[in-house]
PDB file of C-alpha atoms and ligand atoms in Angstrom:
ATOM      1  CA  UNK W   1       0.000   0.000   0.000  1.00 92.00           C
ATOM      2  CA  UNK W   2       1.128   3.643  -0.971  1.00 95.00           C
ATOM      3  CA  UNK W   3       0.528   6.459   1.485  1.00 97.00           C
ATOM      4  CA  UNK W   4       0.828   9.578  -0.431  1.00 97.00           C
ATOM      5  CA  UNK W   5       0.423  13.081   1.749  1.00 97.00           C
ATOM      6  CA  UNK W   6      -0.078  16.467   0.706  1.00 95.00           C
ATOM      7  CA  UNK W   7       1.080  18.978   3.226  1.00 94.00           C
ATOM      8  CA  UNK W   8      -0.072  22.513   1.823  1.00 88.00           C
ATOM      9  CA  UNK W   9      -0.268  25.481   3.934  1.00 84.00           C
ATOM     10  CA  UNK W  10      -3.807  25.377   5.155  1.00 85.00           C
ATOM     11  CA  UNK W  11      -5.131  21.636   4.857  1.00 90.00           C
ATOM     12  CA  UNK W  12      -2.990  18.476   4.685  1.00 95.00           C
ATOM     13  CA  UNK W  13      -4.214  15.420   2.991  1.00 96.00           C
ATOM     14  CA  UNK W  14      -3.469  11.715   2.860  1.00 97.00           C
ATOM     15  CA  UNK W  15      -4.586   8.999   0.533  1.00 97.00           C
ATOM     16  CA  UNK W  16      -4.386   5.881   0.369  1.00 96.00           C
ATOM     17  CA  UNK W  17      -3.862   3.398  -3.164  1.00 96.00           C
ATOM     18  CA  UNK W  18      -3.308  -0.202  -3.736  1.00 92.00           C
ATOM     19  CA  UNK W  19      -2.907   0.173  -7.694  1.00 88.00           C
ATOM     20  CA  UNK W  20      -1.016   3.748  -8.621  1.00 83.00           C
ATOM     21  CA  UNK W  21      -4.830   4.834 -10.139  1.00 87.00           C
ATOM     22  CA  UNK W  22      -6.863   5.778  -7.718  1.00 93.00           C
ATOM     23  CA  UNK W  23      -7.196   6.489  -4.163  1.00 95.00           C
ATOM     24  CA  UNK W  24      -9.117   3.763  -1.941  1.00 95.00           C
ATOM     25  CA  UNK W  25      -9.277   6.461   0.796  1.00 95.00           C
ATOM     26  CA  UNK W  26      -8.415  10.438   1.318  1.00 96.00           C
ATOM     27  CA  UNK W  27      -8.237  12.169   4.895  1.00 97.00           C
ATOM     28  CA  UNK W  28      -7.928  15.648   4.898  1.00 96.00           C
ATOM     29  CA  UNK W  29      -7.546  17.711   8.423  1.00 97.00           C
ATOM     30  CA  UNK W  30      -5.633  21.365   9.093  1.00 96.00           C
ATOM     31  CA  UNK W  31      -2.127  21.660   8.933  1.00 94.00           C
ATOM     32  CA  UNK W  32      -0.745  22.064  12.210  1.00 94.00           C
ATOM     33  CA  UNK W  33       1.739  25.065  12.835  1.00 93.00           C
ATOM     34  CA  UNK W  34       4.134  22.839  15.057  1.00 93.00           C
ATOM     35  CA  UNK W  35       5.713  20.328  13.275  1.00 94.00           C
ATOM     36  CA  UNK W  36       5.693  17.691  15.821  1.00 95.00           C
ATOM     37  CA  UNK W  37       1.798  18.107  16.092  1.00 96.00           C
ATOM     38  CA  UNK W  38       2.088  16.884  12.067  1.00 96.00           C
ATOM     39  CA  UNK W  39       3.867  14.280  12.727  1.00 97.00           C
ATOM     40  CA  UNK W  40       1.749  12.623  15.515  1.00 97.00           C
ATOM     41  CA  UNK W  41      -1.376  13.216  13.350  1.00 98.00           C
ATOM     42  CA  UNK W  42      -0.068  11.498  10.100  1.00 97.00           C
ATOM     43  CA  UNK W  43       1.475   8.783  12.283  1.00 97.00           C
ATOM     44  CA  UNK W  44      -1.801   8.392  13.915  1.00 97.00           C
ATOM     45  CA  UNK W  45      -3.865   8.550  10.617  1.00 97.00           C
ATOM     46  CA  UNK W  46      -1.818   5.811   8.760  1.00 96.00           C
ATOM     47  CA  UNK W  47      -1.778   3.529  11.721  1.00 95.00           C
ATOM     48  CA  UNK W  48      -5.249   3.580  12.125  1.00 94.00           C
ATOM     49  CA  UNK W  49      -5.830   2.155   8.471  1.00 91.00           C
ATOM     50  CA  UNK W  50      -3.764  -1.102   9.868  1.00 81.00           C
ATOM     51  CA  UNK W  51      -2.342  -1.357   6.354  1.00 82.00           C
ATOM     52  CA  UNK W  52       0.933  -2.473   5.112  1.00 90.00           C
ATOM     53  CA  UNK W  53       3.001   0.226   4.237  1.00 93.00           C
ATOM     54  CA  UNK W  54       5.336  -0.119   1.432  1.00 94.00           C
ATOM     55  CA  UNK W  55       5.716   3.203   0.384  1.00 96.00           C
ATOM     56  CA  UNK W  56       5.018   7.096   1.531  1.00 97.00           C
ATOM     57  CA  UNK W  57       5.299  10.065  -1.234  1.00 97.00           C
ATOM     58  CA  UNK W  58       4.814  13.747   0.896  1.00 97.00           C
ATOM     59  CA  UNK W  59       4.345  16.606  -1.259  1.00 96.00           C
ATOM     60  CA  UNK W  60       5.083  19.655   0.669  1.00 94.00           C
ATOM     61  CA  UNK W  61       5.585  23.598  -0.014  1.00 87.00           C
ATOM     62  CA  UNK W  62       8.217  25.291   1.204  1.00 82.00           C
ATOM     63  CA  UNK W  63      11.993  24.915   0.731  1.00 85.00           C
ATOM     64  CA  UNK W  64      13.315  21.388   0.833  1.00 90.00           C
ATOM     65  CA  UNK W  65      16.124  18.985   0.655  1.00 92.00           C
ATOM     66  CA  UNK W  66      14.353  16.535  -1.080  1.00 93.00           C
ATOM     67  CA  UNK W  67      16.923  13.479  -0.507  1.00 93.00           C
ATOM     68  CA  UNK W  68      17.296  13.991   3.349  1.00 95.00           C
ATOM     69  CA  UNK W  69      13.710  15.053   3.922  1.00 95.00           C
ATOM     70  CA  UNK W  70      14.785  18.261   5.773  1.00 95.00           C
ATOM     71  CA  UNK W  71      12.147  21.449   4.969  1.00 92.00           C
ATOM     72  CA  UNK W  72      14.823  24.109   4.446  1.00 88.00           C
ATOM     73  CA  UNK W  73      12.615  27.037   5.313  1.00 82.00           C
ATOM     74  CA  UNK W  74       8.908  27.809   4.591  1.00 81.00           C
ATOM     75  CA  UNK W  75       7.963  31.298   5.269  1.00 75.00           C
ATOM     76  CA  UNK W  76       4.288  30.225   6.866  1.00 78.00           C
ATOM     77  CA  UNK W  77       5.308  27.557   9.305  1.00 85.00           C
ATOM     78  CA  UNK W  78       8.674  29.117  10.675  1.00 83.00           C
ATOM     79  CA  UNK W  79       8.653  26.488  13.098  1.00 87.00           C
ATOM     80  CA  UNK W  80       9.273  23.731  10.435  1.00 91.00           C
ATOM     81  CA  UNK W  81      13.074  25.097   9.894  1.00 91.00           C
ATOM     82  CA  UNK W  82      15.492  22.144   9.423  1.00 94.00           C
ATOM     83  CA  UNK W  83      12.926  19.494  10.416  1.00 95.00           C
ATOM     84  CA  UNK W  84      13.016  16.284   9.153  1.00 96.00           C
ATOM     85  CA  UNK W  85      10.077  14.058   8.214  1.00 96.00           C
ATOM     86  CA  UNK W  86      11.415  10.986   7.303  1.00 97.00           C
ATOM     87  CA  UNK W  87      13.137  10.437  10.051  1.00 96.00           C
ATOM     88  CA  UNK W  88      10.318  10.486  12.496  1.00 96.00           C
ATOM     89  CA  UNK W  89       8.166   8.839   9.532  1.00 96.00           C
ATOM     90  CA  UNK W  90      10.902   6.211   8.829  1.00 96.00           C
ATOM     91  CA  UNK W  91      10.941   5.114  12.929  1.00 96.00           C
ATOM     92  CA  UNK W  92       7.002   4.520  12.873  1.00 96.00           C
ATOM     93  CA  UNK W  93       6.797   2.338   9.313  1.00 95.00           C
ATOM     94  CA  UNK W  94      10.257   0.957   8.696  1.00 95.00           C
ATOM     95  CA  UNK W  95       9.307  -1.141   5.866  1.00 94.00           C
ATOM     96  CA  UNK W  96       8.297   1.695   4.063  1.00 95.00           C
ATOM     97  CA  UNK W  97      10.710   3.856   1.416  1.00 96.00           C
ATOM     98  CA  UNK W  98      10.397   7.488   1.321  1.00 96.00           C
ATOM     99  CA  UNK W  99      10.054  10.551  -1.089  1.00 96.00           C
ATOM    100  CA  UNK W 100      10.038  14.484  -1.068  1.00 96.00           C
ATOM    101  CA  UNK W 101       8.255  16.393  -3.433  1.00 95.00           C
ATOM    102  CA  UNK W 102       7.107  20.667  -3.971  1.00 93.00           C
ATOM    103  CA  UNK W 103       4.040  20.263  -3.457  1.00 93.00           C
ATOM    104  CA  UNK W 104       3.018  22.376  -6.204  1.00 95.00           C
ATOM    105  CA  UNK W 105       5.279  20.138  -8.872  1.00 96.00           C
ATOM    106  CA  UNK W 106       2.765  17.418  -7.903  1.00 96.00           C
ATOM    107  CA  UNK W 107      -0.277  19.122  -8.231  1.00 96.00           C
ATOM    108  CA  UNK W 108       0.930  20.633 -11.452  1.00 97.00           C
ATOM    109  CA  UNK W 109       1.856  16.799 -12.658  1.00 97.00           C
ATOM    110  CA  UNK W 110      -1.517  15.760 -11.206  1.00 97.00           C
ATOM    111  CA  UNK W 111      -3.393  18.757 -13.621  1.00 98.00           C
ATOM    112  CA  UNK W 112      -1.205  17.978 -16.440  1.00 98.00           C
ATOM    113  CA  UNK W 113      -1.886  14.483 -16.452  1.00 97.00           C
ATOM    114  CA  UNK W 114      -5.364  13.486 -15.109  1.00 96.00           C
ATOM    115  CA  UNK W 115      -6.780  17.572 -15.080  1.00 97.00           C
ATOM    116  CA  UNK W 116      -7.366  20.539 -16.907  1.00 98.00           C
ATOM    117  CA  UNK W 117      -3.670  20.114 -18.850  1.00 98.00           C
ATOM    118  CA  UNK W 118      -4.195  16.595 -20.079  1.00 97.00           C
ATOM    119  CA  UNK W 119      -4.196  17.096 -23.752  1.00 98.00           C
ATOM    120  CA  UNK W 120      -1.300  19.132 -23.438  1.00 98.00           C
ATOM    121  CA  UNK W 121       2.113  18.735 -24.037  1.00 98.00           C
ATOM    122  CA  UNK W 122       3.090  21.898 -22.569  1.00 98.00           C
ATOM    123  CA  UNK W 123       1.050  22.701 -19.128  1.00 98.00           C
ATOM    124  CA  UNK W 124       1.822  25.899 -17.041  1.00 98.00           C
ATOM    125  CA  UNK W 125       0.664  25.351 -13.254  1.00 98.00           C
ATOM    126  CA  UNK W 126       0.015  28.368 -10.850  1.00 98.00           C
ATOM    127  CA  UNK W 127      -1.230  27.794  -7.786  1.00 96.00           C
ATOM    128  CA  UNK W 128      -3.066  30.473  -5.914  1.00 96.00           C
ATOM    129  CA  UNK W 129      -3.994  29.499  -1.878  1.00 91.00           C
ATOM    130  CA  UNK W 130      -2.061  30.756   1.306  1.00 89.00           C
ATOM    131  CA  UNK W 131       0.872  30.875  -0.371  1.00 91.00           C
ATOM    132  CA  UNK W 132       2.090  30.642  -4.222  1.00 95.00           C
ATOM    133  CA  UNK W 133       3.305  28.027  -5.756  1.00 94.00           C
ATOM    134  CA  UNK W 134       4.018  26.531  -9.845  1.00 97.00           C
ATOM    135  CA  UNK W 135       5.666  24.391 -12.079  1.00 96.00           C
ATOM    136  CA  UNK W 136       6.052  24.054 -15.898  1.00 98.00           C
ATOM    137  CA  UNK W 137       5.176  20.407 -17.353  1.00 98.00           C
ATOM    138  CA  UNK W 138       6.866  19.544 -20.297  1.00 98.00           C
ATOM    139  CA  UNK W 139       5.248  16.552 -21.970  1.00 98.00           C
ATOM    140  CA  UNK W 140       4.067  15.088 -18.750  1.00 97.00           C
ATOM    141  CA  UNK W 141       7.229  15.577 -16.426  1.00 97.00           C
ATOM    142  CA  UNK W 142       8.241  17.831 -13.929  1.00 97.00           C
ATOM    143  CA  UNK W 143      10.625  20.683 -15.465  1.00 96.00           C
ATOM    144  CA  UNK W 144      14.370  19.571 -14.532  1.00 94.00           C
ATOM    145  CA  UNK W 145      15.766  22.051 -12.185  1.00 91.00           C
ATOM    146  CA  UNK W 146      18.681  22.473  -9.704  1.00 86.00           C
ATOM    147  CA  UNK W 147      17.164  24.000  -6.561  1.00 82.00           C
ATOM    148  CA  UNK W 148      13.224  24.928  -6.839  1.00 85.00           C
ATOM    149  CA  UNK W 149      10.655  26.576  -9.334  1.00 92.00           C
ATOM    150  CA  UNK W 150       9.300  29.292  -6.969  1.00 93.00           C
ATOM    151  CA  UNK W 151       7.249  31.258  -9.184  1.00 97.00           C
ATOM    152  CA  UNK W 152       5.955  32.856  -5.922  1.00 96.00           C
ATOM    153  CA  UNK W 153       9.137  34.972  -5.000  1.00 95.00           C
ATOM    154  CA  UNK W 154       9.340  36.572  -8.361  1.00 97.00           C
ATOM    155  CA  UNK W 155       9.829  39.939  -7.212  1.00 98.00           C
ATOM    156  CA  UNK W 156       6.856  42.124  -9.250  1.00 97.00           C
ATOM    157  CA  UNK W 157       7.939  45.502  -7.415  1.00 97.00           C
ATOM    158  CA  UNK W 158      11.506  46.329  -7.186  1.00 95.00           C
ATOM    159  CA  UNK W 159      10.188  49.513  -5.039  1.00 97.00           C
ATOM    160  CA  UNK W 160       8.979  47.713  -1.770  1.00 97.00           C
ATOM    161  CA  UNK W 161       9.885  48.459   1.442  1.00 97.00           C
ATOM    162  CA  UNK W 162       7.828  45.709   3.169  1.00 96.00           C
ATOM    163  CA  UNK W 163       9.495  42.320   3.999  1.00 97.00           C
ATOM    164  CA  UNK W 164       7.518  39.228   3.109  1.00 95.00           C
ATOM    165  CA  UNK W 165       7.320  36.441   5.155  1.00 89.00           C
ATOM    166  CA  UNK W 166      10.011  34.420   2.722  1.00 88.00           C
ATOM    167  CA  UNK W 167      12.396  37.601   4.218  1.00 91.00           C
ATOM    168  CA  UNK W 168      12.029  39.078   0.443  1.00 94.00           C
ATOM    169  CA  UNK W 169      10.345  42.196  -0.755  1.00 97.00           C
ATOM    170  CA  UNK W 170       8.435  42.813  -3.333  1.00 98.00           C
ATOM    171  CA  UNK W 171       7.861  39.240  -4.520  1.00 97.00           C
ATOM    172  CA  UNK W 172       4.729  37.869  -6.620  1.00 98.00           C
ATOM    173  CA  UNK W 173       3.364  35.914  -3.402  1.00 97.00           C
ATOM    174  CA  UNK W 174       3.259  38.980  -1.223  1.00 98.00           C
ATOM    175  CA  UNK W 175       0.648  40.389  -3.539  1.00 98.00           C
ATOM    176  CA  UNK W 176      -1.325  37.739  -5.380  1.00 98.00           C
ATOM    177  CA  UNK W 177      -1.435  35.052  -2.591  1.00 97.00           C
ATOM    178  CA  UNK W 178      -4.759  34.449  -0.571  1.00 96.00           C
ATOM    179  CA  UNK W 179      -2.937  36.161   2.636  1.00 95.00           C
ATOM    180  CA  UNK W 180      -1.967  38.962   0.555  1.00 97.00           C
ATOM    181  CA  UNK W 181      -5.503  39.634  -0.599  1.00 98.00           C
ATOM    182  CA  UNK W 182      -6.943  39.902   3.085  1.00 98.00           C
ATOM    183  CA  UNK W 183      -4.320  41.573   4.136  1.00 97.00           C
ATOM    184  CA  UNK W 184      -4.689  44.160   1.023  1.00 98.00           C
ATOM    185  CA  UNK W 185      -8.026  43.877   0.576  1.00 98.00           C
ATOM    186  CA  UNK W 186      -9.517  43.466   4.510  1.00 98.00           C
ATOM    187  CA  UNK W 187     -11.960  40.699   3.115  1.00 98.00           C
ATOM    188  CA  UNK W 188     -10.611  36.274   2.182  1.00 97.00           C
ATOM    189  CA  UNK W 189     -11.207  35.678  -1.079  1.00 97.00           C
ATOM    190  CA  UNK W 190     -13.810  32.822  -0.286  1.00 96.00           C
ATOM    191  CA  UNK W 191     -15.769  35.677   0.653  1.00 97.00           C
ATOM    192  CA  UNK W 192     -15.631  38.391  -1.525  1.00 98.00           C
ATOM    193  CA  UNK W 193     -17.737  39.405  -4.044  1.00 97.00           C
ATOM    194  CA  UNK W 194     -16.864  42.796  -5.012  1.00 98.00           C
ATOM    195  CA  UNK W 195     -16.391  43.073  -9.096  1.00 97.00           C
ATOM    196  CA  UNK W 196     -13.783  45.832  -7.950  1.00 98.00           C
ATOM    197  CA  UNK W 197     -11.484  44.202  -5.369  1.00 98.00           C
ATOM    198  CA  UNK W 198     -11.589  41.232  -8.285  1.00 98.00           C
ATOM    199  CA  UNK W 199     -10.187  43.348 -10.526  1.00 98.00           C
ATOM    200  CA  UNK W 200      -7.922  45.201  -8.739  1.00 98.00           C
ATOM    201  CA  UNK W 201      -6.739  41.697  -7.869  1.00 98.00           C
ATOM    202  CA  UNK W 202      -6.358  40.688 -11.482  1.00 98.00           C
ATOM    203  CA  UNK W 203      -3.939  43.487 -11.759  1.00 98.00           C
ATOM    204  CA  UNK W 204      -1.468  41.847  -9.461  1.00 98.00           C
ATOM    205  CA  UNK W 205      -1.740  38.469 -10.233  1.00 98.00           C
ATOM    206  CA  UNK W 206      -1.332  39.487 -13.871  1.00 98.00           C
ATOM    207  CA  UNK W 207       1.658  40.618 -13.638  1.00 98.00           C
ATOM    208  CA  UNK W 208       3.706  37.550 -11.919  1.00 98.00           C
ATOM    209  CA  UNK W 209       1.333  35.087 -14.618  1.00 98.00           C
ATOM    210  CA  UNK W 210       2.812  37.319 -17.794  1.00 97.00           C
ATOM    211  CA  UNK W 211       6.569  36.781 -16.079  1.00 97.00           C
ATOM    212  CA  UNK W 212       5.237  33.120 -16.160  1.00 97.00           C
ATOM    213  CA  UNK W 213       3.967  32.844 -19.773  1.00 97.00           C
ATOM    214  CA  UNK W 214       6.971  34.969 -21.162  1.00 96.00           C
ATOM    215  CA  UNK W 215       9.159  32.828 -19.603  1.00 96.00           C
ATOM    216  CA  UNK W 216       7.472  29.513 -20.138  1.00 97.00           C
ATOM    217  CA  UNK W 217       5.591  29.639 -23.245  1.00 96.00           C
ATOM    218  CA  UNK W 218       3.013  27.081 -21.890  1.00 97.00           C
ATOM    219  CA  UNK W 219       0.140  26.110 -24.437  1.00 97.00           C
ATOM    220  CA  UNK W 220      -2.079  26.404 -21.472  1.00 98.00           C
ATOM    221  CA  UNK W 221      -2.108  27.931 -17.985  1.00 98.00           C
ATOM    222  CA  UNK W 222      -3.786  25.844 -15.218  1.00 98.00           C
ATOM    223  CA  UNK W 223      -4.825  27.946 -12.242  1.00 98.00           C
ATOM    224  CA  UNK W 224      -5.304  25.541  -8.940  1.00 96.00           C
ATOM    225  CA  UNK W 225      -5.282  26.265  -5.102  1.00 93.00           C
ATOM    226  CA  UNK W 226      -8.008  27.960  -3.213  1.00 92.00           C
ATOM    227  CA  UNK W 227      -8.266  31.339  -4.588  1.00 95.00           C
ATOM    228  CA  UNK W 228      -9.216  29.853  -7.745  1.00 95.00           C
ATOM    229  CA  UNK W 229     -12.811  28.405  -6.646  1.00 95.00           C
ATOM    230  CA  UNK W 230     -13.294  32.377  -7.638  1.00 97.00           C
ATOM    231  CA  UNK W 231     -11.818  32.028 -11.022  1.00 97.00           C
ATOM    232  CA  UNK W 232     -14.910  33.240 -13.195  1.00 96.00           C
ATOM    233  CA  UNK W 233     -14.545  36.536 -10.548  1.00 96.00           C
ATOM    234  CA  UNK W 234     -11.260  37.413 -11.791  1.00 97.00           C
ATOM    235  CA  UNK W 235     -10.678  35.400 -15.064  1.00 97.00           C
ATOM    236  CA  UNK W 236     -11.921  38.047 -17.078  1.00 97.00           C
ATOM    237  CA  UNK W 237     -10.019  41.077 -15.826  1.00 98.00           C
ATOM    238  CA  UNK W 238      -7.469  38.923 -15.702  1.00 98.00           C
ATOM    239  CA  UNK W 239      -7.212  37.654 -19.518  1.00 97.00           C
ATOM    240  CA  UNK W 240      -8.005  41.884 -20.081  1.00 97.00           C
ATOM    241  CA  UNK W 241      -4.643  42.474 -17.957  1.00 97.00           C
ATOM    242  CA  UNK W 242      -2.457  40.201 -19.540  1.00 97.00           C
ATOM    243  CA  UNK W 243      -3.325  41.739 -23.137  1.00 96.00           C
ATOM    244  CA  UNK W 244      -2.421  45.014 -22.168  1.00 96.00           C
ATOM    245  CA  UNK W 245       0.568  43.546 -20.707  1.00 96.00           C
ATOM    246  CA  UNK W 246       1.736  41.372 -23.476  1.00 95.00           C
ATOM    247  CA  UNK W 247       0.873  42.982 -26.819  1.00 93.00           C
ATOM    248  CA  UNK W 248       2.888  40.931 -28.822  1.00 87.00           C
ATOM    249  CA  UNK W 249       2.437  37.800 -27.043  1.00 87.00           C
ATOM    250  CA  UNK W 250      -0.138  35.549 -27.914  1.00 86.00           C
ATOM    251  CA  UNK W 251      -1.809  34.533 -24.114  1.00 91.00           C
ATOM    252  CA  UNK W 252      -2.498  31.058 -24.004  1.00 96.00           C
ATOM    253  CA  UNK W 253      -5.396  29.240 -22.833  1.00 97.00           C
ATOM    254  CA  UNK W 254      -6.353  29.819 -18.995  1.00 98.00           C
ATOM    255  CA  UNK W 255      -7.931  27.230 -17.116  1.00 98.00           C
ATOM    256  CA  UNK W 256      -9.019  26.703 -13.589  1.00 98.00           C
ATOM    257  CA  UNK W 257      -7.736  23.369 -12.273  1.00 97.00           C
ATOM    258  CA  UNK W 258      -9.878  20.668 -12.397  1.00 97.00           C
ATOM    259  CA  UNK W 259      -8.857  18.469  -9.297  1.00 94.00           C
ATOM    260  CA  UNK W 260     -10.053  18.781  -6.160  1.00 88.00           C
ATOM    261  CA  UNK W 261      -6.688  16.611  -4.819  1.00 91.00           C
ATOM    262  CA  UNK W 262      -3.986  17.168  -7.753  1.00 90.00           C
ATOM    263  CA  UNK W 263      -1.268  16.741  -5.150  1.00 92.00           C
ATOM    264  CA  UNK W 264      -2.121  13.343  -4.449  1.00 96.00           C
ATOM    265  CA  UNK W 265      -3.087  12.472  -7.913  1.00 96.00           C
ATOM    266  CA  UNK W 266       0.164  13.712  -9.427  1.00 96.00           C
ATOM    267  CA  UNK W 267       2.325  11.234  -7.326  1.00 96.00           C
ATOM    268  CA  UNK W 268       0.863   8.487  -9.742  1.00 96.00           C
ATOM    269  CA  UNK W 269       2.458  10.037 -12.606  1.00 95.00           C
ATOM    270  CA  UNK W 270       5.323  10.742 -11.112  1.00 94.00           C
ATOM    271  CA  UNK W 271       9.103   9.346 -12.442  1.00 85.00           C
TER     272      UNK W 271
HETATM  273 ZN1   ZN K 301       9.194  35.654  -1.547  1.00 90.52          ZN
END
């Protein structure tokens, strides 16, 4: 049995397959902002499905060393610095091999694949929740890279004073993320309604997605995480934005994901 886990900044899920195609069983619950908490709660949840565990895939944001299992530094749990999860993970199912994944390179495999992207060959992934997160999919894999694809610490204003929580200034996530928009706006995103806050919002996620689409030349842009449950709010400000931004650039096609659990589902396409 596979275990794979999604730790995002807000909800953390876990789900359980026998055959690499679908999931016999998902648990979702809060992230917890001490790590240890985490740990004793995924512990708990996979030893109450008495399985056999053969193998555990954790998708996770933040900054990681993906062969030692060690979360480098993630600016919203600041407690998580230089923790490592397989050790604790490795003690409680010792049978079981380990990987570490972004987070949003999963869910962007999992859109590319089995979502939105999956009759393309060339899938941009932007993920708007608590934080920001992305990953370019060329012909179904994760983009090679040395260190991380961190589309959220772009920095969009070269003029900012303010320090984010990532200890940057002026990057994409501090203005386009769902804690950026209550914190600019006053209101979450779940609950606003107001056609003018949308678009003033489309403004600033517009210009981190045209860095994006410059940059990667996707066929198709898939927006996921929780801000987009209000896509049709802002997707047409925000195609309007991007035109006026990139005049000679044909956009490409915008779509909101199409997976409530991409970060699981990826892991089954994953090499
Ligand atoms: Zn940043």
């Amino acid at each position: 049995m596979t275990v794979c886990i999604d730790i995002g900044g807000s909800t953390s899920r876990l789900g359980f397959s026998n055959n690499k195609r679908k999931f016999d069983k998902i648990i979702r619950f809060t992230t917890f902002d001490n790590f240890q908490d985490q740990i004793n709660r995924i512990i708990f949840e996979i030893k109450s499905q008495s399985l056999d565990i053969s193998k555990i895939n954790i998708a996770a944001a933040g900054s990681l060393d993906k062969k030692k299992g060690i979360f480098i530094k993630w600016g919203q749990k600041k407690l998580w610095r230089g923790q490592n999860i397989f050790q604790p993970l490795f003690q409680a199912f010792p049978k079981a091999s380990f990987l570490l994944e972004n987070d949003a390179n999963v869910a962007a495999l999992g859109e590319a694949v089995y979502g939105a992207g999956r009759n393309y060959s060339l899938v941009g992934y932007l993920t708007l929740s608590s934080g920001i997160g992305g990953c370019l999919i060329i012909n179904k894999k994760i983009t090679p890279h040395h260190f991380g694809i961190e589309p959220a610490h772009q920095i969009i204003n070269f003029y900012e004073t303010k320090v984010w929580s990532c200890g940057q200034r002026g990057c994409f996530e501090s203005y386009a993320s769902g804690t950026a928009f209550k914190q600019i706006f006053g209101i979450t995103a779940e609950e606003c309604d107001d056609k003018n806050i949308w678009k003033a919002y489309s403004k600033l996620v517009a210009v981190g997605l045209a860095n994006l689409i410059v940059l990667w030349s996707p066929e198709i842009m898939v927006i996921g995480g929780g801000v987009a449950n209000k896509f049709e709010q802002f997707i047409s400000p925000l195609k309007l934005e991007l035109k006026k931004l990139l005049p000679i650039f044909n956009t490409p096609l915008i779509l909101k994901s199409k997976l409530n659990d991409a970060g699981l589902y990826g892991w089954f396409a994953f090499k």
